[in-house]
CSV table of C-alpha atoms and ligand atoms in Angstrom, one decimal:
chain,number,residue,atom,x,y,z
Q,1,UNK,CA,-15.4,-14.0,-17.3
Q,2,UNK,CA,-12.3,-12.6,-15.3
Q,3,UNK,CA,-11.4,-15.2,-12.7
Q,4,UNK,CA,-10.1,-12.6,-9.6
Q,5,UNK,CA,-13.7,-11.6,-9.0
Q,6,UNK,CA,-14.5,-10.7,-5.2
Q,7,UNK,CA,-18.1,-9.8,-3.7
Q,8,UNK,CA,-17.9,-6.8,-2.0
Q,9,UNK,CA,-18.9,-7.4,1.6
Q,10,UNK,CA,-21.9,-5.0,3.4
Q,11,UNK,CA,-21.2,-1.6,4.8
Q,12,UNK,CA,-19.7,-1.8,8.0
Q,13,UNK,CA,-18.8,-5.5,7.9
Q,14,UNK,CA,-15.0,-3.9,9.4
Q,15,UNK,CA,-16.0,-1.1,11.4
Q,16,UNK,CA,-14.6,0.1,14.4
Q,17,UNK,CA,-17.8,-1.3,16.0
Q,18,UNK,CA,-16.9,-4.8,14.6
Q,19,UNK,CA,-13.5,-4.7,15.6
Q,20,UNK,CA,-13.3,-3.7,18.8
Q,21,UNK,CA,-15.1,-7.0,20.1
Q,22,UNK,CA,-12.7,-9.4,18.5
Q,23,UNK,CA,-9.5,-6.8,18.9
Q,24,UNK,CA,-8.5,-3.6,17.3
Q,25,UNK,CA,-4.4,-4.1,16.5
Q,26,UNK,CA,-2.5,-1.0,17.6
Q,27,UNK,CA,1.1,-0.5,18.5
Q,28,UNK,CA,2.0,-0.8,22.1
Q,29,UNK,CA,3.3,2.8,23.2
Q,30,UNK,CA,5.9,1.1,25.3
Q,31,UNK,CA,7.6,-1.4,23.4
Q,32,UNK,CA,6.1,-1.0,19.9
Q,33,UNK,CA,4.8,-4.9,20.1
Q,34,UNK,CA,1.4,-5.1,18.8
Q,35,UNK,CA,-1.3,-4.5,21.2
Q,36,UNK,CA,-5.3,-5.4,21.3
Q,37,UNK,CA,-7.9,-2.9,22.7
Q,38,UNK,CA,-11.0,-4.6,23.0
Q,39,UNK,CA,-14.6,-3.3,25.0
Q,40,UNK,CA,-16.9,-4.6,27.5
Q,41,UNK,CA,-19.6,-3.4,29.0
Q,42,UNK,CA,-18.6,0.1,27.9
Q,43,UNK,CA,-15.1,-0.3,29.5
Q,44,UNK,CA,-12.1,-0.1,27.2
Q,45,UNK,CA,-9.0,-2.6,27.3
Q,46,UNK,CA,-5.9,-2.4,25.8
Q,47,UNK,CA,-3.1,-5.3,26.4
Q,48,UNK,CA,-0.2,-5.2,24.8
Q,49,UNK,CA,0.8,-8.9,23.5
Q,50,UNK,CA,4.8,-8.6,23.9
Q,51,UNK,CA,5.5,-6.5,27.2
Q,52,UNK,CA,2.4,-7.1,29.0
Q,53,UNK,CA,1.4,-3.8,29.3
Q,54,UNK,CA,-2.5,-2.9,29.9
Q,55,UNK,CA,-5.0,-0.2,30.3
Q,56,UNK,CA,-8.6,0.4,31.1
Q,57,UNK,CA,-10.7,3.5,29.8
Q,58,UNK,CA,-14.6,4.5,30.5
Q,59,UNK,CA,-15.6,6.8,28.0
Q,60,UNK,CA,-19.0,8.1,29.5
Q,61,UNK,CA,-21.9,9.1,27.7
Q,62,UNK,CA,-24.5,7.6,25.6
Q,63,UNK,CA,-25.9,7.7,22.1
Q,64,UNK,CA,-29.3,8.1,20.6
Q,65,UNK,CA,-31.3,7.0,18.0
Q,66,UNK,CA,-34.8,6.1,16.5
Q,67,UNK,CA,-34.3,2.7,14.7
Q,68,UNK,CA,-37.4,1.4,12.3
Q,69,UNK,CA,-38.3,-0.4,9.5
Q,70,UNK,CA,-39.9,1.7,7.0
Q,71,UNK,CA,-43.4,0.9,6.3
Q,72,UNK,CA,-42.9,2.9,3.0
Q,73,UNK,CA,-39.9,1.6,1.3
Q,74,UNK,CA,-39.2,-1.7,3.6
Q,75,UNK,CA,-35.8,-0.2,4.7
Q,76,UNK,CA,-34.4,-0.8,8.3
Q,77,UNK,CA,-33.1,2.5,9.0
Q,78,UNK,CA,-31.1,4.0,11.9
Q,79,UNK,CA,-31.5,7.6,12.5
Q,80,UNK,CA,-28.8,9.4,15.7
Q,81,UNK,CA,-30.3,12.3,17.9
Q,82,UNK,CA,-27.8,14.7,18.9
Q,83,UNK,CA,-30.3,16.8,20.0
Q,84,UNK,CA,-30.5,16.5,23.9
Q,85,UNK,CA,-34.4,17.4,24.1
Q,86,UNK,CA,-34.9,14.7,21.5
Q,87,UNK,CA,-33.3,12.2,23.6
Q,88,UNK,CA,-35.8,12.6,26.3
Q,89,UNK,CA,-38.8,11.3,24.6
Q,90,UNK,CA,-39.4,7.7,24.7
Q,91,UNK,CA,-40.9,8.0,20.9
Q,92,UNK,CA,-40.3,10.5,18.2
Q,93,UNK,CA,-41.3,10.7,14.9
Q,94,UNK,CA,-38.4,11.0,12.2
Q,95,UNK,CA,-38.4,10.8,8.4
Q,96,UNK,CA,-36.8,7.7,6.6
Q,97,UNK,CA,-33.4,8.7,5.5
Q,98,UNK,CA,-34.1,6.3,2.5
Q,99,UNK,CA,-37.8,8.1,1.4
Q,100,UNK,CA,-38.7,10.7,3.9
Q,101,UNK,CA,-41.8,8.9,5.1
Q,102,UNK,CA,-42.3,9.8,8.6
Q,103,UNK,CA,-43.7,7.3,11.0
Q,104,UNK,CA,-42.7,6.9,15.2
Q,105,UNK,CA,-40.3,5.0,16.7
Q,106,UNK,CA,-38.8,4.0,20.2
Q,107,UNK,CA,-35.9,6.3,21.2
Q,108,UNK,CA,-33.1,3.9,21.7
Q,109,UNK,CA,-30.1,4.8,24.4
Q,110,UNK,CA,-26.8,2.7,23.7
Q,111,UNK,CA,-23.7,2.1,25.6
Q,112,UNK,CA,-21.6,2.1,22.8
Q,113,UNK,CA,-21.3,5.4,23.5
Q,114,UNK,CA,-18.4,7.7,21.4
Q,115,UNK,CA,-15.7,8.3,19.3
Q,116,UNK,CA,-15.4,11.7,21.1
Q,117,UNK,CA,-11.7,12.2,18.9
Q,118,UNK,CA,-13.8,9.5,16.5
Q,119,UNK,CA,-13.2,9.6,12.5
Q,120,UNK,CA,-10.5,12.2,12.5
Q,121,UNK,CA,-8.5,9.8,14.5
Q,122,UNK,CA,-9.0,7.1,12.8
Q,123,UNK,CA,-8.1,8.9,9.7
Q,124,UNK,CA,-5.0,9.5,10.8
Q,125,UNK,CA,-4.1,5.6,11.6
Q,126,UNK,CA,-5.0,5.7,15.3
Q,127,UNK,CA,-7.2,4.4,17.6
Q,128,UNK,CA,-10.0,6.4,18.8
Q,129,UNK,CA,-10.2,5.3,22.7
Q,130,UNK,CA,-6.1,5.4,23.2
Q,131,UNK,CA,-4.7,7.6,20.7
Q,132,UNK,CA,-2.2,4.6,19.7
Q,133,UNK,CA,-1.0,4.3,16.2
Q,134,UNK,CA,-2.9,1.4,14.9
Q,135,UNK,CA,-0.7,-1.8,14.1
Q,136,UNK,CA,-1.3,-2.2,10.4
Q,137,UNK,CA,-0.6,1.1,9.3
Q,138,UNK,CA,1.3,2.6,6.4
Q,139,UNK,CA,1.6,5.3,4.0
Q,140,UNK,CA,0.3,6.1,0.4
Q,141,UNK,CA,1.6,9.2,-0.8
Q,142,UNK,CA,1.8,11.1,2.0
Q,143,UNK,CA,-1.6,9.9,3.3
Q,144,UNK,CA,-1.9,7.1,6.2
Q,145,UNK,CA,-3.6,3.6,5.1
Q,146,UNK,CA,-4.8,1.5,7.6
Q,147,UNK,CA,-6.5,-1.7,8.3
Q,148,UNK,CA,-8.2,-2.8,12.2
Q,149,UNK,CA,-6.6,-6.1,12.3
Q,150,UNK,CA,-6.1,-9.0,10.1
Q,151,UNK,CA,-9.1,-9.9,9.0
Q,152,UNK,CA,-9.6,-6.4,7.7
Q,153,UNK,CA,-6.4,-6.4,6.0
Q,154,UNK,CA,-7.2,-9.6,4.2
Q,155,UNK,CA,-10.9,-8.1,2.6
Q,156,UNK,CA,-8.2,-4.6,1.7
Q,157,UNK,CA,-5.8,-7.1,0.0
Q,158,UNK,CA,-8.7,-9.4,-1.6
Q,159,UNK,CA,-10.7,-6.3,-2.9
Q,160,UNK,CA,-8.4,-3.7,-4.1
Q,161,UNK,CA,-6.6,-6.9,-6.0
Q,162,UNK,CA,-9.5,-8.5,-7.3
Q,163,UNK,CA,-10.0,-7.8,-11.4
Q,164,UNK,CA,-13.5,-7.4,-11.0
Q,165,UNK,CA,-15.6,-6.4,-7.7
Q,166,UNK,CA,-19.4,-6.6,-7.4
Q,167,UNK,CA,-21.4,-5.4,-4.8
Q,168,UNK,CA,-23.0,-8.1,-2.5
Q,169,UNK,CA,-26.6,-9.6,-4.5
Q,170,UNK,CA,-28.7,-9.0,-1.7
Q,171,UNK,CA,-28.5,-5.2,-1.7
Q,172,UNK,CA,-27.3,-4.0,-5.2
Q,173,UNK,CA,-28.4,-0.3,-4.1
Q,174,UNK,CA,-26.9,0.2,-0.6
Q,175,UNK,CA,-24.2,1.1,0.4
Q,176,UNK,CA,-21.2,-1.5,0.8
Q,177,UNK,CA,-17.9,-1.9,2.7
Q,178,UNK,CA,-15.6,-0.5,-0.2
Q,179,UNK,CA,-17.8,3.0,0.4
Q,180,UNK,CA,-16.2,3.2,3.1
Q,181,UNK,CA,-12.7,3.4,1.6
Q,182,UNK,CA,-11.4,7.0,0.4
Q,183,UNK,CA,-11.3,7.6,-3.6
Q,184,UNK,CA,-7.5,7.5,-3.8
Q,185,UNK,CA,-7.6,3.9,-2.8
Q,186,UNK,CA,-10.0,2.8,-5.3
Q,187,UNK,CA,-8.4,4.7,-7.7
Q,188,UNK,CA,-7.3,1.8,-10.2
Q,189,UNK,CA,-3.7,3.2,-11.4
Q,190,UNK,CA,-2.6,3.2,-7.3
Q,191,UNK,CA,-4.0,-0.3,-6.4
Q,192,UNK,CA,-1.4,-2.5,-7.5
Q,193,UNK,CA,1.2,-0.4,-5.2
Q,194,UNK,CA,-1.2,-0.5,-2.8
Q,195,UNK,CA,-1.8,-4.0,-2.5
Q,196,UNK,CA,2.1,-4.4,-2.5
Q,197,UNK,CA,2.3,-2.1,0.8
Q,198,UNK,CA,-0.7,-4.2,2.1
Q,199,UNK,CA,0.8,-7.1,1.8
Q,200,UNK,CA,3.9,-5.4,3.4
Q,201,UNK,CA,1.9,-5.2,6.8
Q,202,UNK,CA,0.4,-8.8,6.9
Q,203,UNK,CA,4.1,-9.8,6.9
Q,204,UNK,CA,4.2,-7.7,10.3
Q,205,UNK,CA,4.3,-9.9,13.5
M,301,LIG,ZN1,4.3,-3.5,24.9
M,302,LIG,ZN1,-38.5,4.7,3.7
């Protein structure tokens, strides 16, 4: 049994979502010191660590969805609604993304509202509220790799490293957080460079 054997963790364990409320690291634009944006009650922070600098963003809008537990195939599902007459009713009925069973649920509003720049920012290495290049960034062969702080860094490290990765017991079929990451990071002949710029980064202060 190989010994470096890591337990994948579940999808969305580092998001931006999850992030955000301990501190997403990004470079300060002023002095290049590492800088923390953080939310609360829907209003965005950044502080910058070394020269002090802060700002303060309200993205408006809200999001939508119908969230349910299947009564066919026991899933907890979450479903958006972009559709503005959709997110008028107070119920809908939607199909399970998992099995298509269609039952009614609660239309849900949430504060949490946007990534209005969203993923495409993100895949470039920057935050999505400020546009700031995130702190732990670096390149792979022309394409930016990134981590949302430490902690994140540390599971990129652990994983891509590991001889053997499972997927977490509890959900063998769903999806987990190494789906998140793009194929050339998984790809096994790039990881051992890639751990070695990783570890690059944590030495970052
Ligand atoms: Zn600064
Ligand atoms: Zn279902």
């Amino acid at each position: 049994m190989p010994e470096n054997r890591i337990k994948d963790k579940p999808y969305g364990t580092y998001s931006i979502y999850s992030a955000l409320k301990a501190g997403l690291c990004v470079a300060c634009p002023r002095c290049g010191g590492m800088g923390l944006v953080t939310v609360q009650d829907g209003r965005y922070r950044f502080q910058c660590s070394r020269c002090g600098r802060g700002e303060d963003k309200v993205l408006c809008g809200f999001r939508y969805r119908v969230q349910n537990l299947c009564q066919s195939c026991g899933r907890f599902y979450n479903v958006p609604l972009y559709d503005r007459r959709q997110q008028t009713y107070p119920v809908l009925r939607v199909p399970c993304p998992y099995c298509g069973f269609v039952m009614p649920g609660r239309v849900e509003r949430t504060g949490q509202s946007v990534w209005y720049g969203g993923d495409g920012m993100l895949r470039r290495g920057q935050d999505p509220i400020f546009g700031f290049d995130l702190w732990f960034r670096t390149g792979f062969d022309g394409k930016p790799v990134w981590a949302l702080n430490r902690e994140h860094l540390a599971y990129l490290i652990g994983y891509l490293s590991a001889g053997l990765r499972e997927k977490p017991p509890a959900n063998p079929g769903l999806r987990t957080q190494a789906d998140m990451l793009p194929t050339f990071m998984k790809t096994a002949k790039h990881r051992e460079r890639l751990v070695k710029k990783l570890q690059k980064l944590q030495q970052k202060y």
